[in-house]
Tab-separated table of C-alpha atoms in Angstrom:
chain	number	residue	atom	x	y	z
A	1	MET	CA	-37.723	-2.211	16.918
A	2	ALA	CA	-37.865	-5.497	18.851
A	3	LYS	CA	-35.072	-6.083	21.361
A	4	SER	CA	-33.662	-9.095	19.458
A	5	MET	CA	-33.616	-7.108	16.204
A	6	PHE	CA	-31.897	-4.228	17.965
A	7	TYR	CA	-29.157	-6.512	19.302
A	8	ARG	CA	-28.729	-8.054	15.844
A	9	TYR	CA	-28.451	-4.560	14.356
A	10	LEU	CA	-25.717	-3.663	16.866
A	11	LEU	CA	-23.762	-6.831	16.155
A	12	ASP	CA	-24.036	-6.379	12.397
A	13	ASN	CA	-22.521	-2.896	12.653
A	14	MET	CA	-19.670	-3.672	15.041
A	15	SER	CA	-16.076	-3.546	13.810
A	16	THR	CA	-15.192	-6.468	16.113
A	17	ALA	CA	-15.631	-9.931	14.597
A	18	VAL	CA	-18.293	-11.819	16.578
A	19	LEU	CA	-19.255	-15.504	16.208
A	20	ARG	CA	-21.866	-17.500	18.112
A	21	LEU	CA	-21.280	-21.243	18.535
A	22	ASP	CA	-23.648	-23.887	19.816
A	23	ASN	CA	-22.708	-26.595	22.324
A	24	GLN	CA	-21.163	-28.672	19.520
A	25	LEU	CA	-19.045	-25.710	18.380
A	26	ASN	CA	-21.125	-25.343	15.225
A	27	LEU	CA	-21.517	-21.869	13.787
A	28	GLU	CA	-24.897	-20.250	14.505
A	29	TYR	CA	-24.070	-16.629	13.658
A	30	LEU	CA	-21.225	-14.418	12.478
A	31	ASN	CA	-21.415	-10.698	11.827
A	32	PRO	CA	-20.130	-8.915	8.695
A	33	ALA	CA	-16.882	-7.975	10.464
A	34	ALA	CA	-16.228	-11.683	11.056
A	35	GLU	CA	-17.007	-12.500	7.416
A	36	MET	CA	-14.464	-9.898	6.311
A	37	LEU	CA	-11.780	-10.951	8.808
A	38	LEU	CA	-12.138	-14.680	8.159
A	39	GLN	CA	-12.844	-14.185	4.431
A	40	VAL	CA	-15.893	-16.438	4.437
A	41	SER	CA	-19.550	-16.243	3.475
A	42	GLY	CA	-21.917	-16.508	6.438
A	43	LYS	CA	-24.545	-18.305	4.372
A	44	ARG	CA	-22.054	-20.878	3.121
A	45	PHE	CA	-20.549	-21.723	6.523
A	46	MET	CA	-23.677	-21.438	8.672
A	47	GLY	CA	-24.044	-24.635	10.721
A	48	ALA	CA	-20.486	-25.754	9.952
A	49	HIS	CA	-18.099	-26.785	12.707
A	50	ILE	CA	-15.676	-24.064	13.805
A	51	SER	CA	-12.771	-26.193	12.508
A	52	ALA	CA	-14.041	-25.548	8.960
A	53	LEU	CA	-12.989	-21.909	9.336
A	54	PHE	CA	-9.427	-22.579	10.481
A	55	ARG	CA	-6.572	-24.993	9.906
A	56	ASP	CA	-4.393	-26.420	12.685
A	57	THR	CA	-7.065	-25.714	15.286
A	58	ALA	CA	-6.397	-28.574	17.731
A	59	GLU	CA	-5.142	-26.263	20.487
A	60	ALA	CA	-7.940	-23.751	19.918
A	61	MET	CA	-10.530	-26.554	19.982
A	62	VAL	CA	-9.328	-27.640	23.417
A	63	VAL	CA	-9.728	-24.072	24.667
A	64	LEU	CA	-13.241	-23.750	23.258
A	65	GLU	CA	-14.387	-27.109	24.559
A	66	GLU	CA	-12.975	-26.386	28.040
A	67	SER	CA	-14.654	-22.985	28.143
A	68	ALA	CA	-17.981	-24.488	27.089
A	69	ARG	CA	-17.670	-27.279	29.667
A	70	SER	CA	-16.532	-25.160	32.603
A	71	GLY	CA	-18.474	-21.995	31.820
A	72	HIS	CA	-15.350	-19.879	32.336
A	73	PRO	CA	-14.350	-17.163	29.826
A	74	PHE	CA	-10.955	-17.254	28.157
A	75	THR	CA	-8.786	-14.646	26.430
A	76	GLN	CA	-5.786	-15.172	24.141
A	77	ARG	CA	-3.501	-12.338	22.975
A	78	GLU	CA	-1.762	-12.261	19.588
A	79	ALA	CA	-2.826	-15.751	18.594
A	80	HIS	CA	-1.727	-16.931	15.155
A	81	LEU	CA	-4.558	-18.546	13.206
A	82	THR	CA	-4.489	-20.088	9.746
A	83	LEU	CA	-7.659	-19.466	7.736
A	84	HIS	CA	-9.370	-22.175	5.712
A	85	HIS	CA	-7.572	-21.106	2.511
A	86	GLY	CA	-4.113	-20.948	4.121
A	87	GLN	CA	-3.676	-17.255	4.956
A	88	GLN	CA	-2.324	-16.549	8.423
A	89	ILE	CA	-3.726	-13.829	10.663
A	90	THR	CA	-2.801	-12.543	14.115
A	91	VAL	CA	-5.706	-11.852	16.459
A	92	ASP	CA	-6.672	-11.234	20.053
A	93	TYR	CA	-9.670	-13.416	20.817
A	94	SER	CA	-11.941	-14.006	23.785
A	95	VAL	CA	-14.386	-16.829	24.459
A	96	THR	CA	-17.467	-16.046	26.569
A	97	PRO	CA	-19.955	-18.763	27.615
A	98	LEU	CA	-23.585	-17.643	27.521
A	99	ALA	CA	-24.987	-17.915	31.028
A	100	ASP	CA	-28.610	-18.473	30.008
A	101	GLU	CA	-27.877	-21.019	27.267
A	102	GLU	CA	-26.169	-24.298	28.053
A	103	HIS	CA	-22.673	-24.591	26.564
A	104	ALA	CA	-23.238	-21.923	23.874
A	105	LEU	CA	-20.291	-19.593	23.253
A	106	ILE	CA	-19.599	-16.118	21.958
A	107	LEU	CA	-16.234	-15.805	20.187
A	108	GLU	CA	-14.848	-12.293	19.660
A	109	LEU	CA	-11.797	-11.655	17.474
A	110	GLN	CA	-9.801	-8.453	17.103
A	111	ALA	CA	-7.352	-8.386	14.199
A	112	ARG	CA	-3.872	-7.483	15.376
A	113	ASP	CA	-2.380	-7.479	11.870
A	114	ARG	CA	-4.278	-4.311	10.991
A	115	LEU	CA	-3.347	-2.534	14.228
A	116	LEU	CA	0.316	-3.468	13.853
A	117	ARG	CA	0.248	-2.355	10.210
A	118	ILE	CA	-1.402	0.960	11.119
A	119	THR	CA	1.289	1.582	13.733
A	120	ARG	CA	4.062	0.818	11.228
A	121	GLU	CA	2.436	3.036	8.586
A	122	GLU	CA	2.043	5.952	10.999
A	123	GLU	CA	5.700	5.639	12.028
A	124	MET	CA	6.736	5.474	8.371
A	125	TYR	CA	4.652	8.531	7.480
A	126	ALA	CA	6.125	10.487	10.397
A	127	LYS	CA	9.713	9.574	9.488
A	128	GLN	CA	9.213	10.294	5.800
A	129	GLU	CA	7.524	13.618	6.489
A	130	THR	CA	10.470	14.624	8.682
A	131	THR	CA	12.898	13.542	5.983
A	132	ARG	CA	10.863	15.342	3.324
A	133	GLU	CA	10.953	18.611	5.290
A	134	LEU	CA	14.697	18.232	5.796
A	135	VAL	CA	15.223	17.643	2.068
A	136	ARG	CA	13.032	20.617	1.162
A	137	GLY	CA	15.025	22.891	3.454
A	138	MET	CA	18.325	21.611	2.097
A	139	ALA	CA	17.103	21.882	-1.503
A	140	HIS	CA	16.132	25.536	-1.091
A	141	GLU	CA	19.510	26.299	0.499
A	142	ILE	CA	21.217	24.679	-2.503
A	143	LYS	CA	19.107	26.475	-5.129
A	144	ASN	CA	19.909	29.965	-3.852
A	145	PRO	CA	23.703	29.831	-4.421
A	146	LEU	CA	23.172	27.888	-7.656
A	147	GLY	CA	21.254	30.842	-9.054
A	148	GLY	CA	24.109	33.138	-8.102
A	149	ILE	CA	26.721	30.843	-9.666
A	150	ARG	CA	24.757	30.624	-12.910
A	151	GLY	CA	24.220	34.376	-13.086
A	152	ALA	CA	27.900	35.091	-12.427
A	153	ALA	CA	28.902	32.635	-15.161
A	154	GLN	CA	26.626	34.382	-17.649
A	155	LEU	CA	28.111	37.796	-16.793
A	156	LEU	CA	31.622	36.384	-17.036
A	157	GLU	CA	30.829	34.862	-20.431
A	158	ARG	CA	29.902	38.273	-21.848
A	159	ALA	CA	33.196	39.783	-20.682
A	160	LEU	CA	35.466	37.059	-22.033
A	161	PRO	CA	37.808	38.308	-24.767
A	162	GLU	CA	38.013	34.997	-26.664
A	163	GLU	CA	35.162	32.828	-27.934
A	164	SER	CA	37.047	29.631	-27.069
A	165	LEU	CA	36.979	30.528	-23.355
A	166	LYS	CA	33.181	30.486	-23.309
A	167	GLU	CA	33.328	26.691	-23.365
A	168	TYR	CA	34.276	26.798	-19.665
A	169	THR	CA	31.467	29.134	-18.657
A	170	GLN	CA	29.023	26.903	-20.537
A	171	VAL	CA	30.189	23.976	-18.403
A	172	ILE	CA	29.445	26.015	-15.260
A	173	ILE	CA	25.986	27.003	-16.548
A	174	GLU	CA	25.073	23.484	-17.664
A	175	GLU	CA	26.195	21.924	-14.375
A	176	ALA	CA	24.281	24.552	-12.393
A	177	ASP	CA	21.173	23.724	-14.462
A	178	ARG	CA	21.708	19.983	-13.893
A	179	LEU	CA	21.968	20.470	-10.147
A	180	ARG	CA	18.887	22.703	-10.141
A	181	ASN	CA	16.919	20.003	-11.968
A	182	LEU	CA	18.126	17.409	-9.452
A	183	VAL	CA	17.003	19.630	-6.585
A	184	ASP	CA	13.595	20.123	-8.234
A	185	ARG	CA	13.221	16.350	-8.451
A	186	MET	CA	14.166	16.008	-4.781
A	187	LEU	CA	11.381	18.416	-3.901
A	188	GLY	CA	8.901	16.180	-5.710
A	189	PRO	CA	5.474	17.354	-6.951
A	190	ARG	CA	5.140	21.018	-6.038
A	191	ILE	CA	1.522	21.479	-7.064
A	192	MET	CA	-1.615	20.006	-5.605
A	193	PRO	CA	-3.036	17.137	-7.653
A	194	HIS	CA	-5.835	17.965	-10.069
A	195	PHE	CA	-8.428	15.273	-9.445
A	196	ASP	CA	-10.529	13.890	-12.241
A	197	TYR	CA	-11.979	10.468	-12.983
A	198	VAL	CA	-9.409	8.189	-14.620
A	199	ASN	CA	-9.176	4.521	-15.558
A	200	ILE	CA	-6.351	2.726	-13.750
A	201	HIS	CA	-5.894	0.287	-16.629
A	202	GLN	CA	-5.394	3.090	-19.153
A	203	ILE	CA	-2.676	4.478	-16.875
A	204	ILE	CA	-0.986	1.067	-16.690
A	205	GLU	CA	-1.171	0.607	-20.474
A	206	ARG	CA	0.429	4.018	-20.983
A	207	VAL	CA	3.304	3.021	-18.700
A	208	CYS	CA	3.687	-0.334	-20.476
A	209	SER	CA	3.948	1.373	-23.845
A	210	LEU	CA	6.629	3.755	-22.534
A	211	ILE	CA	8.725	0.956	-21.028
A	212	THR	CA	8.289	-1.226	-24.124
A	213	ALA	CA	9.603	1.643	-26.248
A	214	GLU	CA	12.603	2.065	-23.917
A	215	THR	CA	13.523	-1.631	-23.899
A	216	GLY	CA	12.592	-2.548	-27.462
A	217	GLY	CA	10.116	-5.129	-26.183
A	218	THR	CA	12.718	-7.270	-24.400
A	219	ILE	CA	10.632	-7.452	-21.192
A	220	GLU	CA	7.401	-9.432	-21.073
A	221	PHE	CA	4.370	-7.799	-19.458
A	222	VAL	CA	1.745	-10.062	-17.897
A	223	ARG	CA	-1.573	-8.302	-17.341
A	224	ASP	CA	-4.034	-9.551	-14.725
A	225	TYR	CA	-6.746	-6.911	-14.593
A	226	ASP	CA	-9.987	-6.751	-12.666
A	227	PRO	CA	-12.374	-5.166	-15.196
A	228	SER	CA	-14.950	-4.416	-12.485
A	229	ILE	CA	-12.796	-1.697	-10.880
A	230	PRO	CA	-14.585	1.635	-11.376
A	231	GLU	CA	-12.854	4.834	-12.393
A	232	LEU	CA	-10.962	6.495	-9.558
A	233	GLU	CA	-10.411	10.138	-8.692
A	234	ALA	CA	-6.767	10.997	-9.318
A	235	ASP	CA	-4.348	13.305	-11.059
A	236	GLU	CA	-3.676	11.289	-14.209
A	237	GLU	CA	-0.241	12.727	-14.976
A	238	GLN	CA	1.001	12.317	-11.409
A	239	LEU	CA	-0.333	8.769	-11.172
A	240	ILE	CA	1.344	7.858	-14.471
A	241	GLN	CA	4.602	9.232	-13.051
A	242	ALA	CA	4.261	7.194	-9.834
A	243	VAL	CA	3.534	3.921	-11.657
A	244	LEU	CA	6.216	4.658	-14.261
A	245	ASN	CA	8.862	5.218	-11.574
A	246	ILE	CA	8.154	1.816	-10.009
A	247	VAL	CA	7.898	-0.095	-13.294
A	248	ARG	CA	11.061	1.573	-14.594
A	249	ASN	CA	12.896	0.535	-11.409
A	250	ALA	CA	11.753	-3.046	-12.048
A	251	MET	CA	12.867	-2.816	-15.676
A	252	GLN	CA	16.313	-1.531	-14.689
A	253	ALA	CA	16.729	-4.279	-12.067
A	254	LEU	CA	15.836	-6.939	-14.646
A	255	THR	CA	18.081	-5.472	-17.332
A	256	GLU	CA	21.145	-4.840	-15.180
A	257	SER	CA	20.965	-8.272	-13.514
A	258	GLY	CA	20.637	-10.086	-16.849
A	259	THR	CA	17.573	-11.988	-15.618
A	260	ASP	CA	16.532	-14.845	-17.883
A	261	GLU	CA	13.053	-14.359	-19.341
A	262	PRO	CA	12.508	-10.984	-17.624
A	263	CYS	CA	8.867	-10.451	-16.748
A	264	ILE	CA	6.774	-7.791	-15.004
A	265	THR	CA	3.278	-8.725	-13.827
A	266	LEU	CA	0.661	-6.009	-13.379
A	267	ARG	CA	-2.340	-7.075	-11.306
A	268	THR	CA	-5.323	-4.974	-10.247
A	269	ARG	CA	-7.954	-5.816	-7.655
A	270	SER	CA	-10.591	-3.972	-5.642
A	271	VAL	CA	-10.303	-4.220	-1.851
A	272	ARG	CA	-13.186	-3.459	0.493
A	273	GLN	CA	-12.977	-1.876	3.932
A	274	PHE	CA	-9.237	-1.240	3.791
A	275	THR	CA	-7.440	0.841	6.423
A	276	MET	CA	-4.599	3.189	5.519
A	277	GLY	CA	-3.091	5.080	8.403
A	278	ALA	CA	-5.950	5.814	10.776
A	279	GLU	CA	-8.581	6.077	8.023
A	280	ARG	CA	-10.761	3.240	6.813
A	281	HIS	CA	-11.784	3.332	3.146
A	282	ARG	CA	-14.896	1.644	1.828
A	283	LEU	CA	-13.332	0.661	-1.495
A	284	VAL	CA	-9.700	0.741	-2.588
A	285	CYS	CA	-7.940	-0.057	-5.856
A	286	SER	CA	-4.942	-2.353	-5.395
A	287	LEU	CA	-2.210	-2.457	-8.061
A	288	ASN	CA	0.542	-5.085	-7.767
A	289	ILE	CA	3.738	-4.570	-9.764
A	290	ILE	CA	5.744	-7.804	-9.619
A	291	ASP	CA	9.084	-8.562	-11.268
A	292	ASN	CA	11.171	-11.732	-11.333
A	293	GLY	CA	14.466	-9.927	-10.782
A	294	PRO	CA	17.161	-10.443	-8.154
A	295	GLY	CA	15.207	-8.767	-5.354
A	296	ILE	CA	16.017	-5.891	-3.008
A	297	PRO	CA	18.641	-6.436	-0.287
A	298	THR	CA	16.986	-6.951	3.100
A	299	HIS	CA	18.914	-4.111	4.753
A	300	MET	CA	17.488	-1.635	2.202
A	301	LEU	CA	13.816	-2.622	2.337
A	302	GLU	CA	12.847	-0.334	5.211
A	303	ASN	CA	14.500	2.705	3.620
A	304	ILE	CA	13.755	2.436	-0.098
A	305	PHE	CA	11.131	5.204	-0.043
A	306	TYR	CA	13.545	7.754	1.393
A	307	PRO	CA	15.223	10.119	-1.078
A	308	MET	CA	18.773	9.373	-2.254
A	309	ILE	CA	18.465	5.650	-1.310
A	310	SER	CA	19.305	3.434	-4.277
A	311	GLY	CA	20.683	-0.042	-4.845
A	312	ARG	CA	22.080	0.979	-8.243
A	313	ALA	CA	25.431	2.694	-8.675
A	314	SER	CA	23.938	5.065	-11.262
A	315	GLY	CA	20.620	5.564	-9.452
A	316	THR	CA	19.539	8.855	-7.883
A	317	GLY	CA	17.252	7.264	-5.297
A	318	LEU	CA	14.454	9.708	-6.120
A	319	GLY	CA	11.999	7.588	-8.151
A	320	LEU	CA	10.419	5.711	-5.244
A	321	SER	CA	10.471	8.777	-3.000
A	322	ILE	CA	8.545	10.760	-5.621
A	323	ALA	CA	6.113	7.855	-6.153
A	324	HIS	CA	5.492	7.707	-2.406
A	325	SER	CA	4.838	11.465	-2.269
A	326	ILE	CA	2.328	11.216	-5.123
A	327	LEU	CA	0.480	8.323	-3.475
A	328	HIS	CA	0.454	10.224	-0.190
A	329	GLN	CA	-1.208	13.191	-1.943
A	330	HIS	CA	-3.845	10.737	-3.198
A	331	GLN	CA	-4.415	9.431	0.369
A	332	GLY	CA	-2.847	6.186	-0.826
A	333	LEU	CA	-0.110	3.830	0.248
A	334	ILE	CA	2.791	1.847	-1.259
A	335	LYS	CA	4.068	-1.410	0.200
A	336	CYS	CA	7.028	-3.496	-0.879
A	337	GLU	CA	7.874	-7.162	-0.360
A	338	SER	CA	10.991	-8.668	-1.858
A	339	GLN	CA	12.964	-11.877	-1.982
A	340	PRO	CA	15.400	-13.297	-4.534
A	341	GLY	CA	13.445	-13.969	-7.697
A	342	GLN	CA	10.444	-11.775	-6.877
A	343	THR	CA	9.857	-8.179	-5.850
A	344	GLN	CA	6.311	-6.904	-5.388
A	345	PHE	CA	5.238	-3.291	-5.002
A	346	THR	CA	1.591	-2.808	-4.071
A	347	LEU	CA	-0.141	0.527	-4.600
A	348	PHE	CA	-3.379	1.172	-2.718
A	349	ILE	CA	-5.475	4.066	-4.043
A	350	PRO	CA	-8.874	5.018	-2.578
A	351	LEU	CA	-11.635	4.893	-5.177
A	352	GLU	CA	-13.312	7.859	-3.490
A	353	GLN	CA	-11.297	10.960	-2.632
A	354	GLU	CA	-12.689	13.150	0.137
A	355	HIS	CA	-11.064	16.276	-1.248
A	356	GLY	CA	-11.134	15.372	-4.890
A	357	GLN	CA	-12.473	17.888	-7.369
A	358	ARG	CA	-14.035	17.141	-10.654
A	359	ASP	CA	-14.255	19.807	-13.350
């Protein structure tokens, strides 16, 4: 392999975004990592001025021009850049003049958004795992005396002299059963998921039909599907439960708030090279569940996936916790963004499971 081809091969396979600019700050090369970070096509923008890639670049242009003129490198930490289509990103970037080529520059960008998000996700996973273990321990401690209470009530019922007195023992038995069911729900899925190939849109349609039946069709569903998404490896029943929990929460928020023209939007997309935790996935299915309800209070947003956290007086606070556990078993992730008038839950599910099994 020729030396120039070898260097090109290395650049093409780097995870750092690399751009080469000529002395007029026109784009001569960008590697695939740069295309993904800047969300541009190399062929389309080749030869374009660097300002075509970013908005509000006056300050950055001064830095680039000064570096090209003086021949001195420059580094900027946690710079906020606005891409050509308006999205903002946070990056560390460095500018390196090429010594053997007059005024040409190498621009390297490292996305900080992803690193900050990975750190937040790892902290969230650690906290939720600790909470989950605490809940499991507490749940088992609760179930043991409940079994004794129920058994004693059954024995007492047999010894009662009058039939009318059995009404009280039935109350004890029924309440013990209710508490046991609540504890089982707190524990979440207790079996490993059974992976098979499923269609995400069939799962969504099943959930829509269930919610429509519950509400009598009073909530409008807007579907925005990407038909190119392939089947994914998942436990169908568990995934239905996770999506149903989130959509039902949206339905209850819309109903209880009396929102005019209540609407839930369901949007699917495929996302390439997406990082969840410390693992990077080649292809991920993204499902957005968006409602036009009152929103989630800001002070609750960071804790909504913990068990027993609910904004509703009659809520158990288990639906989102169970959904999070199911997504975690699928190596996935749930995010939430909320403001008055719009709440969006985003589910990310890898389209290839490392430990998935297909019968």
